[in-house]
Amino acid sequence: MLPQLYSFRRCPYAMRARLALRYAGIELEIHEVQLRAKPPELLRLSPKGTVPVLLLPSGELIEQSADIIFWALAQADPQGWRRLELDAEALPWLALNDGPFKRLLDCYKYPDRYPQTTQTQWRAEAEALMLAPLEQRLARHAYVLGPNPSWLDLALLPFVRQFAGVDAAWFEAAPYPALRAWLQAWLGSDLFIDVMLKPAQAT
Ligand SMILES: N[C@@H](CCC(=O)N[C@@H](CS)C(=O)NCC(=O)O)C(=O)O
């Protein structure tokens, strides 16, 4: 049996997992899940009901996207995208992204659901928290952790992509040229195109 990935194509967490699994060359069966109608076998395996979830042939279940990235890179890491000595620097970025930035991203994306303040204000908060600090780094080097790619680029890029897509015209003109270049380079990479364009195998 191959590892089984429960995924949703547009979910940024699932996207980062697929990117890492593909980079590591892991052969998989992908089950594309409808979030409104999750398959009972997924809920039996993982009652928390989020994707991605990776079921290994051993029966081990990996239920968090970051853990799927780390598992994949532990199997194969052809270009050294996880250097453990950089984790002390990388992990706080992951926490910032998955916690406060993701919350602001949701507010910015769905301002009607979060009427406490305006969409522009949500965006400004997200810029200060994440976009401006990322721009500063990417102006100095091509990737988030330095001159070489790392797992952190994969972990962050689906969220920056989503942010950029909320108001593409605004993002194009915003003062984040290095971030735009970084995002465009990843979105144009064979790796990204591969995980997004290949039709997911139906369950
Ligand atoms: N902490 C989880 C978050 C995963 C997550 O929230 N995925 C969303 C889709 S983007 C989900 O499955 N939500 C459940 C739902 O919408 O019912 C991870 O990193 O894997």
PDB file of C-alpha atoms and ligand atoms in Angstrom:
ATOM      1  CA  MET A   1       0.000   0.000   0.000  1.00  0.00           C
ATOM      2  CA  LEU A   2       1.167   3.523  -0.759  1.00  0.00           C
ATOM      3  CA  PRO A   3       0.929   6.384   1.723  1.00  0.00           C
ATOM      4  CA  GLN A   4      -2.577   7.868   1.503  1.00  0.00           C
ATOM      5  CA  LEU A   5      -2.935  11.642   1.540  1.00  0.00           C
ATOM      6  CA  TYR A   6      -6.297  13.205   2.265  1.00  0.00           C
ATOM      7  CA  SER A   7      -6.081  16.583   0.631  1.00  0.00           C
ATOM      8  CA  PHE A   8      -8.094  19.496  -0.658  1.00  0.00           C
ATOM      9  CA  ARG A   9      -6.530  21.063  -3.691  1.00  0.00           C
ATOM     10  CA  ARG A  10      -6.907  24.716  -2.681  1.00  0.00           C
ATOM     11  CA  CYS A  11      -6.223  24.299   1.044  1.00  0.00           C
ATOM     12  CA  PRO A  12      -2.924  26.047   1.821  1.00  0.00           C
ATOM     13  CA  TYR A  13      -2.022  23.475   4.472  1.00  0.00           C
ATOM     14  CA  ALA A  14      -2.640  20.632   2.049  1.00  0.00           C
ATOM     15  CA  MET A  15      -0.705  22.496  -0.632  1.00  0.00           C
ATOM     16  CA  ARG A  16       2.401  22.758   1.515  1.00  0.00           C
ATOM     17  CA  ALA A  17       2.158  19.064   2.359  1.00  0.00           C
ATOM     18  CA  ARG A  18       1.832  18.097  -1.311  1.00  0.00           C
ATOM     19  CA  LEU A  19       4.779  20.338  -2.210  1.00  0.00           C
ATOM     20  CA  ALA A  20       7.017  18.657   0.360  1.00  0.00           C
ATOM     21  CA  LEU A  21       5.874  15.147  -0.540  1.00  0.00           C
ATOM     22  CA  ARG A  22       6.439  15.808  -4.221  1.00  0.00           C
ATOM     23  CA  TYR A  23       9.862  17.402  -3.585  1.00  0.00           C
ATOM     24  CA  ALA A  24      10.832  14.303  -1.605  1.00  0.00           C
ATOM     25  CA  GLY A  25       9.628  12.109  -4.462  1.00  0.00           C
ATOM     26  CA  ILE A  26       7.192  10.177  -2.288  1.00  0.00           C
ATOM     27  CA  GLU A  27       4.765   8.070  -4.263  1.00  0.00           C
ATOM     28  CA  LEU A  28       1.282   8.606  -2.928  1.00  0.00           C
ATOM     29  CA  GLU A  29      -2.363   8.030  -3.387  1.00  0.00           C
ATOM     30  CA  ILE A  30      -4.173  11.337  -3.071  1.00  0.00           C
ATOM     31  CA  HIS A  31      -7.786  11.435  -1.952  1.00  0.00           C
ATOM     32  CA  GLU A  32      -9.323  14.764  -2.867  1.00  0.00           C
ATOM     33  CA  VAL A  33     -11.770  15.605  -0.097  1.00  0.00           C
ATOM     34  CA  GLN A  34     -14.815  17.849  -0.272  1.00  0.00           C
ATOM     35  CA  LEU A  35     -14.648  19.820   2.967  1.00  0.00           C
ATOM     36  CA  ARG A  36     -18.460  19.968   3.100  1.00  0.00           C
ATOM     37  CA  ALA A  37     -18.780  16.223   2.699  1.00  0.00           C
ATOM     38  CA  LYS A  38     -15.757  14.619   4.287  1.00  0.00           C
ATOM     39  CA  PRO A  39     -15.514  10.910   3.622  1.00  0.00           C
ATOM     40  CA  PRO A  40     -16.418   8.780   6.629  1.00  0.00           C
ATOM     41  CA  GLU A  41     -13.096   6.917   6.424  1.00  0.00           C
ATOM     42  CA  LEU A  42     -11.242  10.205   6.931  1.00  0.00           C
ATOM     43  CA  LEU A  43     -13.349  11.075   9.976  1.00  0.00           C
ATOM     44  CA  ARG A  44     -12.857   7.590  11.364  1.00  0.00           C
ATOM     45  CA  LEU A  45      -9.099   7.922  10.972  1.00  0.00           C
ATOM     46  CA  SER A  46      -8.867  11.515  12.099  1.00  0.00           C
ATOM     47  CA  PRO A  47     -11.922  12.820  13.937  1.00  0.00           C
ATOM     48  CA  LYS A  48     -10.549  16.384  13.985  1.00  0.00           C
ATOM     49  CA  GLY A  49     -11.700  16.506  10.361  1.00  0.00           C
ATOM     50  CA  THR A  50      -9.065  18.759   8.808  1.00  0.00           C
ATOM     51  CA  VAL A  51      -6.864  18.145   5.805  1.00  0.00           C
ATOM     52  CA  PRO A  52      -4.145  17.290   5.101  1.00  0.00           C
ATOM     53  CA  VAL A  53      -3.861  13.921   6.802  1.00  0.00           C
ATOM     54  CA  LEU A  54      -1.278  11.356   5.770  1.00  0.00           C
ATOM     55  CA  LEU A  55      -1.785   7.665   6.490  1.00  0.00           C
ATOM     56  CA  LEU A  56       1.426   5.663   6.234  1.00  0.00           C
ATOM     57  CA  PRO A  57       1.582   1.982   5.267  1.00  0.00           C
ATOM     58  CA  SER A  58       2.702   1.253   8.855  1.00  0.00           C
ATOM     59  CA  GLY A  59      -0.663   2.570  10.084  1.00  0.00           C
ATOM     60  CA  GLU A  60       0.945   5.713  11.491  1.00  0.00           C
ATOM     61  CA  LEU A  61      -1.150   8.814  10.936  1.00  0.00           C
ATOM     62  CA  ILE A  62       0.309  12.283  10.478  1.00  0.00           C
ATOM     63  CA  GLU A  63      -2.347  14.888  11.099  1.00  0.00           C
ATOM     64  CA  GLN A  64      -0.573  18.234  10.872  1.00  0.00           C
ATOM     65  CA  SER A  65       0.753  19.734   7.665  1.00  0.00           C
ATOM     66  CA  ALA A  66       4.081  20.756   9.216  1.00  0.00           C
ATOM     67  CA  ASP A  67       4.617  17.216  10.493  1.00  0.00           C
ATOM     68  CA  ILE A  68       3.920  15.908   6.990  1.00  0.00           C
ATOM     69  CA  ILE A  69       6.599  18.261   5.646  1.00  0.00           C
ATOM     70  CA  PHE A  70       9.078  17.054   8.261  1.00  0.00           C
ATOM     71  CA  TRP A  71       8.228  13.405   7.608  1.00  0.00           C
ATOM     72  CA  ALA A  72       8.638  13.869   3.838  1.00  0.00           C
ATOM     73  CA  LEU A  73      12.011  15.577   4.169  1.00  0.00           C
ATOM     74  CA  ALA A  74      13.193  12.923   6.574  1.00  0.00           C
ATOM     75  CA  GLN A  75      12.536  10.356   3.814  1.00  0.00           C
ATOM     76  CA  ALA A  76      14.409  12.290   1.134  1.00  0.00           C
ATOM     77  CA  ASP A  77      15.790  15.787   0.973  1.00  0.00           C
ATOM     78  CA  PRO A  78      17.635  15.967  -2.352  1.00  0.00           C
ATOM     79  CA  GLN A  79      18.555  19.655  -2.109  1.00  0.00           C
ATOM     80  CA  GLY A  80      18.948  20.027   1.662  1.00  0.00           C
ATOM     81  CA  TRP A  81      15.739  21.946   2.327  1.00  0.00           C
ATOM     82  CA  ARG A  82      15.704  21.041   5.992  1.00  0.00           C
ATOM     83  CA  ARG A  83      18.797  21.998   7.871  1.00  0.00           C
ATOM     84  CA  LEU A  84      18.030  21.335  11.491  1.00  0.00           C
ATOM     85  CA  GLU A  85      20.370  24.087  12.656  1.00  0.00           C
ATOM     86  CA  LEU A  86      18.037  26.590  10.959  1.00  0.00           C
ATOM     87  CA  ASP A  87      14.901  25.343  12.699  1.00  0.00           C
ATOM     88  CA  ALA A  88      15.330  27.710  15.657  1.00  0.00           C
ATOM     89  CA  GLU A  89      14.954  30.548  13.176  1.00  0.00           C
ATOM     90  CA  ALA A  90      12.344  28.859  10.995  1.00  0.00           C
ATOM     91  CA  LEU A  91       9.861  27.544  13.553  1.00  0.00           C
ATOM     92  CA  PRO A  92       8.806  30.970  14.892  1.00  0.00           C
ATOM     93  CA  TRP A  93       7.929  31.964  11.287  1.00  0.00           C
ATOM     94  CA  LEU A  94       5.785  28.869  10.979  1.00  0.00           C
ATOM     95  CA  ALA A  95       4.015  29.706  14.253  1.00  0.00           C
ATOM     96  CA  LEU A  96       3.491  33.317  13.157  1.00  0.00           C
ATOM     97  CA  ASN A  97       2.078  32.182   9.842  1.00  0.00           C
ATOM     98  CA  ASP A  98      -0.224  29.462  11.130  1.00  0.00           C
ATOM     99  CA  GLY A  99      -1.452  31.535  14.078  1.00  0.00           C
ATOM    100  CA  PRO A 100      -1.825  35.317  13.831  1.00  0.00           C
ATOM    101  CA  PHE A 101      -1.179  35.695  10.103  1.00  0.00           C
ATOM    102  CA  LYS A 102      -3.703  33.018   9.151  1.00  0.00           C
ATOM    103  CA  ARG A 103      -6.305  34.691  11.379  1.00  0.00           C
ATOM    104  CA  LEU A 104      -5.686  38.078   9.735  1.00  0.00           C
ATOM    105  CA  LEU A 105      -5.733  36.461   6.307  1.00  0.00           C
ATOM    106  CA  ASP A 106      -9.189  35.045   7.020  1.00  0.00           C
ATOM    107  CA  CYS A 107     -10.403  38.449   8.204  1.00  0.00           C
ATOM    108  CA  TYR A 108      -8.978  40.133   5.114  1.00  0.00           C
ATOM    109  CA  LYS A 109     -10.490  37.491   2.853  1.00  0.00           C
ATOM    110  CA  TYR A 110     -13.912  37.466   4.471  1.00  0.00           C
ATOM    111  CA  PRO A 111     -14.337  40.973   5.940  1.00  0.00           C
ATOM    112  CA  ASP A 112     -18.125  40.534   6.144  1.00  0.00           C
ATOM    113  CA  ARG A 113     -17.616  37.804   8.707  1.00  0.00           C
ATOM    114  CA  TYR A 114     -15.328  39.987  10.810  1.00  0.00           C
ATOM    115  CA  PRO A 115     -17.007  43.379  10.953  1.00  0.00           C
ATOM    116  CA  GLN A 116     -14.983  44.613  13.940  1.00  0.00           C
ATOM    117  CA  THR A 117     -12.890  46.618  11.523  1.00  0.00           C
ATOM    118  CA  THR A 118     -12.456  47.257   7.809  1.00  0.00           C
ATOM    119  CA  GLN A 119     -10.833  45.084   5.199  1.00  0.00           C
ATOM    120  CA  THR A 120      -8.143  47.735   4.693  1.00  0.00           C
ATOM    121  CA  GLN A 121      -7.350  47.669   8.392  1.00  0.00           C
ATOM    122  CA  TRP A 122      -7.100  43.865   8.456  1.00  0.00           C
ATOM    123  CA  ARG A 123      -4.769  44.062   5.511  1.00  0.00           C
ATOM    124  CA  ALA A 124      -2.609  46.709   7.172  1.00  0.00           C
ATOM    125  CA  GLU A 125      -2.278  44.520  10.257  1.00  0.00           C
ATOM    126  CA  ALA A 126      -1.288  41.529   8.162  1.00  0.00           C
ATOM    127  CA  GLU A 127       1.242  43.621   6.269  1.00  0.00           C
ATOM    128  CA  ALA A 128       2.909  44.800   9.453  1.00  0.00           C
ATOM    129  CA  LEU A 129       2.944  41.308  10.917  1.00  0.00           C
ATOM    130  CA  MET A 130       4.104  39.275   7.952  1.00  0.00           C
ATOM    131  CA  LEU A 131       4.469  40.962   4.566  1.00  0.00           C
ATOM    132  CA  ALA A 132       6.828  43.750   5.623  1.00  0.00           C
ATOM    133  CA  PRO A 133       9.130  41.453   7.651  1.00  0.00           C
ATOM    134  CA  LEU A 134       9.196  38.946   4.784  1.00  0.00           C
ATOM    135  CA  GLU A 135       9.975  41.698   2.299  1.00  0.00           C
ATOM    136  CA  GLN A 136      12.912  42.809   4.441  1.00  0.00           C
ATOM    137  CA  ARG A 137      14.398  39.346   4.405  1.00  0.00           C
ATOM    138  CA  LEU A 138      13.718  38.630   0.748  1.00  0.00           C
ATOM    139  CA  ALA A 139      15.304  41.932  -0.230  1.00  0.00           C
ATOM    140  CA  ARG A 140      18.521  40.574   1.304  1.00  0.00           C
ATOM    141  CA  HIS A 141      18.415  37.026  -0.041  1.00  0.00           C
ATOM    142  CA  ALA A 142      16.377  34.979  -2.490  1.00  0.00           C
ATOM    143  CA  TYR A 143      14.679  32.708   0.055  1.00  0.00           C
ATOM    144  CA  VAL A 144      13.190  33.243   3.473  1.00  0.00           C
ATOM    145  CA  LEU A 145      16.037  31.671   5.424  1.00  0.00           C
ATOM    146  CA  GLY A 146      18.908  32.739   3.194  1.00  0.00           C
ATOM    147  CA  PRO A 147      20.370  32.198  -0.261  1.00  0.00           C
ATOM    148  CA  ASN A 148      18.999  28.660  -0.517  1.00  0.00           C
ATOM    149  CA  PRO A 149      15.433  27.326  -0.522  1.00  0.00           C
ATOM    150  CA  SER A 150      14.120  25.610   2.564  1.00  0.00           C
ATOM    151  CA  TRP A 151      10.989  23.894   3.802  1.00  0.00           C
ATOM    152  CA  LEU A 152       9.916  27.232   5.246  1.00  0.00           C
ATOM    153  CA  ASP A 153       9.432  28.662   1.748  1.00  0.00           C
ATOM    154  CA  LEU A 154       7.059  25.783   0.997  1.00  0.00           C
ATOM    155  CA  ALA A 155       5.261  26.240   4.310  1.00  0.00           C
ATOM    156  CA  LEU A 156       4.632  29.958   3.819  1.00  0.00           C
ATOM    157  CA  LEU A 157       4.041  30.322   0.112  1.00  0.00           C
ATOM    158  CA  PRO A 158       0.461  28.968  -0.133  1.00  0.00           C
ATOM    159  CA  PHE A 159      -0.609  31.522   2.477  1.00  0.00           C
ATOM    160  CA  VAL A 160       1.180  34.446   0.810  1.00  0.00           C
ATOM    161  CA  ARG A 161      -0.380  33.297  -2.471  1.00  0.00           C
ATOM    162  CA  GLN A 162      -3.816  33.389  -0.910  1.00  0.00           C
ATOM    163  CA  PHE A 163      -3.158  36.824   0.564  1.00  0.00           C
ATOM    164  CA  ALA A 164      -1.954  38.122  -2.815  1.00  0.00           C
ATOM    165  CA  GLY A 165      -5.067  36.741  -4.512  1.00  0.00           C
ATOM    166  CA  VAL A 166      -7.579  38.608  -2.339  1.00  0.00           C
ATOM    167  CA  ASP A 167      -6.838  41.834  -4.225  1.00  0.00           C
ATOM    168  CA  ALA A 168      -4.343  41.051  -6.945  1.00  0.00           C
ATOM    169  CA  ALA A 169      -4.219  44.610  -8.269  1.00  0.00           C
ATOM    170  CA  TRP A 170      -3.375  45.921  -4.828  1.00  0.00           C
ATOM    171  CA  PHE A 171      -0.669  43.289  -4.309  1.00  0.00           C
ATOM    172  CA  GLU A 172       0.889  44.068  -7.702  1.00  0.00           C
ATOM    173  CA  ALA A 173       1.321  47.700  -6.723  1.00  0.00           C
ATOM    174  CA  ALA A 174       2.193  47.201  -3.049  1.00  0.00           C
ATOM    175  CA  PRO A 175       5.699  47.998  -1.844  1.00  0.00           C
ATOM    176  CA  TYR A 176       6.780  44.344  -1.723  1.00  0.00           C
ATOM    177  CA  PRO A 177       8.833  43.727  -4.881  1.00  0.00           C
ATOM    178  CA  ALA A 178      11.068  41.075  -3.360  1.00  0.00           C
ATOM    179  CA  LEU A 179       8.091  39.193  -1.928  1.00  0.00           C
ATOM    180  CA  ARG A 180       6.345  39.354  -5.311  1.00  0.00           C
ATOM    181  CA  ALA A 181       9.435  38.014  -7.074  1.00  0.00           C
ATOM    182  CA  TRP A 182       9.776  35.200  -4.529  1.00  0.00           C
ATOM    183  CA  LEU A 183       6.097  34.272  -4.892  1.00  0.00           C
ATOM    184  CA  GLN A 184       6.191  34.410  -8.702  1.00  0.00           C
ATOM    185  CA  ALA A 185       9.300  32.237  -8.820  1.00  0.00           C
ATOM    186  CA  TRP A 186       7.673  29.563  -6.671  1.00  0.00           C
ATOM    187  CA  LEU A 187       4.338  29.722  -8.472  1.00  0.00           C
ATOM    188  CA  GLY A 188       6.178  29.246 -11.753  1.00  0.00           C
ATOM    189  CA  SER A 189       8.291  26.351 -10.498  1.00  0.00           C
ATOM    190  CA  ASP A 190       7.759  22.870 -11.885  1.00  0.00           C
ATOM    191  CA  LEU A 191       7.198  21.700  -8.328  1.00  0.00           C
ATOM    192  CA  PHE A 192       4.274  24.042  -7.739  1.00  0.00           C
ATOM    193  CA  ILE A 193       2.747  23.559 -11.157  1.00  0.00           C
ATOM    194  CA  ASP A 194       2.973  19.837 -10.677  1.00  0.00           C
ATOM    195  CA  VAL A 195       1.148  19.732  -7.355  1.00  0.00           C
ATOM    196  CA  MET A 196      -1.544  22.141  -8.553  1.00  0.00           C
ATOM    197  CA  LEU A 197      -2.215  20.964 -12.077  1.00  0.00           C
ATOM    198  CA  LYS A 198      -2.115  17.229 -11.786  1.00  0.00           C
ATOM    199  CA  PRO A 199      -5.696  16.231 -11.215  1.00  0.00           C
ATOM    200  CA  ALA A 200      -6.000  14.706  -7.785  1.00  0.00           C
ATOM    201  CA  GLN A 201      -7.008  11.092  -7.803  1.00  0.00           C
ATOM    202  CA  ALA A 202     -10.581  10.722  -6.709  1.00  0.00           C
ATOM    203  CA  THR A 203     -11.327   8.538  -3.707  1.00  0.00           C
TER     204      THR A 203
HETATM  205  N1  LIG B   1      -3.197  22.780  11.710  1.00  0.00           N
HETATM  206  C1  LIG B   1      -3.720  22.077  10.566  1.00  0.00           C
HETATM  207  C2  LIG B   1      -4.733  22.967   9.865  1.00  0.00           C
HETATM  208  C3  LIG B   1      -5.392  22.314   8.661  1.00  0.00           C
HETATM  209  C4  LIG B   1      -6.688  23.033   8.255  1.00  0.00           C
HETATM  210  O1  LIG B   1      -7.227  23.872   8.993  1.00  0.00           O
HETATM  211  N2  LIG B   1      -7.217  22.673   7.075  1.00  0.00           N
HETATM  212  C5  LIG B   1      -8.520  23.203   6.675  1.00  0.00           C
HETATM  213  C6  LIG B   1      -8.638  23.389   5.173  1.00  0.00           C
HETATM  214  S1  LIG B   1      -7.606  24.664   4.546  1.00  0.00           S
HETATM  215  C7  LIG B   1      -9.592  22.209   7.021  1.00  0.00           C
HETATM  216  O2  LIG B   1      -9.439  21.028   6.795  1.00  0.00           O
HETATM  217  N3  LIG B   1     -10.706  22.688   7.610  1.00  0.00           N
HETATM  218  C8  LIG B   1     -11.787  21.831   7.954  1.00  0.00           C
HETATM  219  C9  LIG B   1     -13.097  22.295   7.420  1.00  0.00           C
HETATM  220  O3  LIG B   1     -13.128  23.328   6.731  1.00  0.00           O
HETATM  221  O4  LIG B   1     -14.088  21.614   7.666  1.00  0.00           O
HETATM  222  C10 LIG B   1      -2.557  21.665   9.657  1.00  0.00           C
HETATM  223  O5  LIG B   1      -1.514  22.337   9.671  1.00  0.00           O
HETATM  224  O6  LIG B   1      -2.664  20.644   8.966  1.00  0.00           O
END
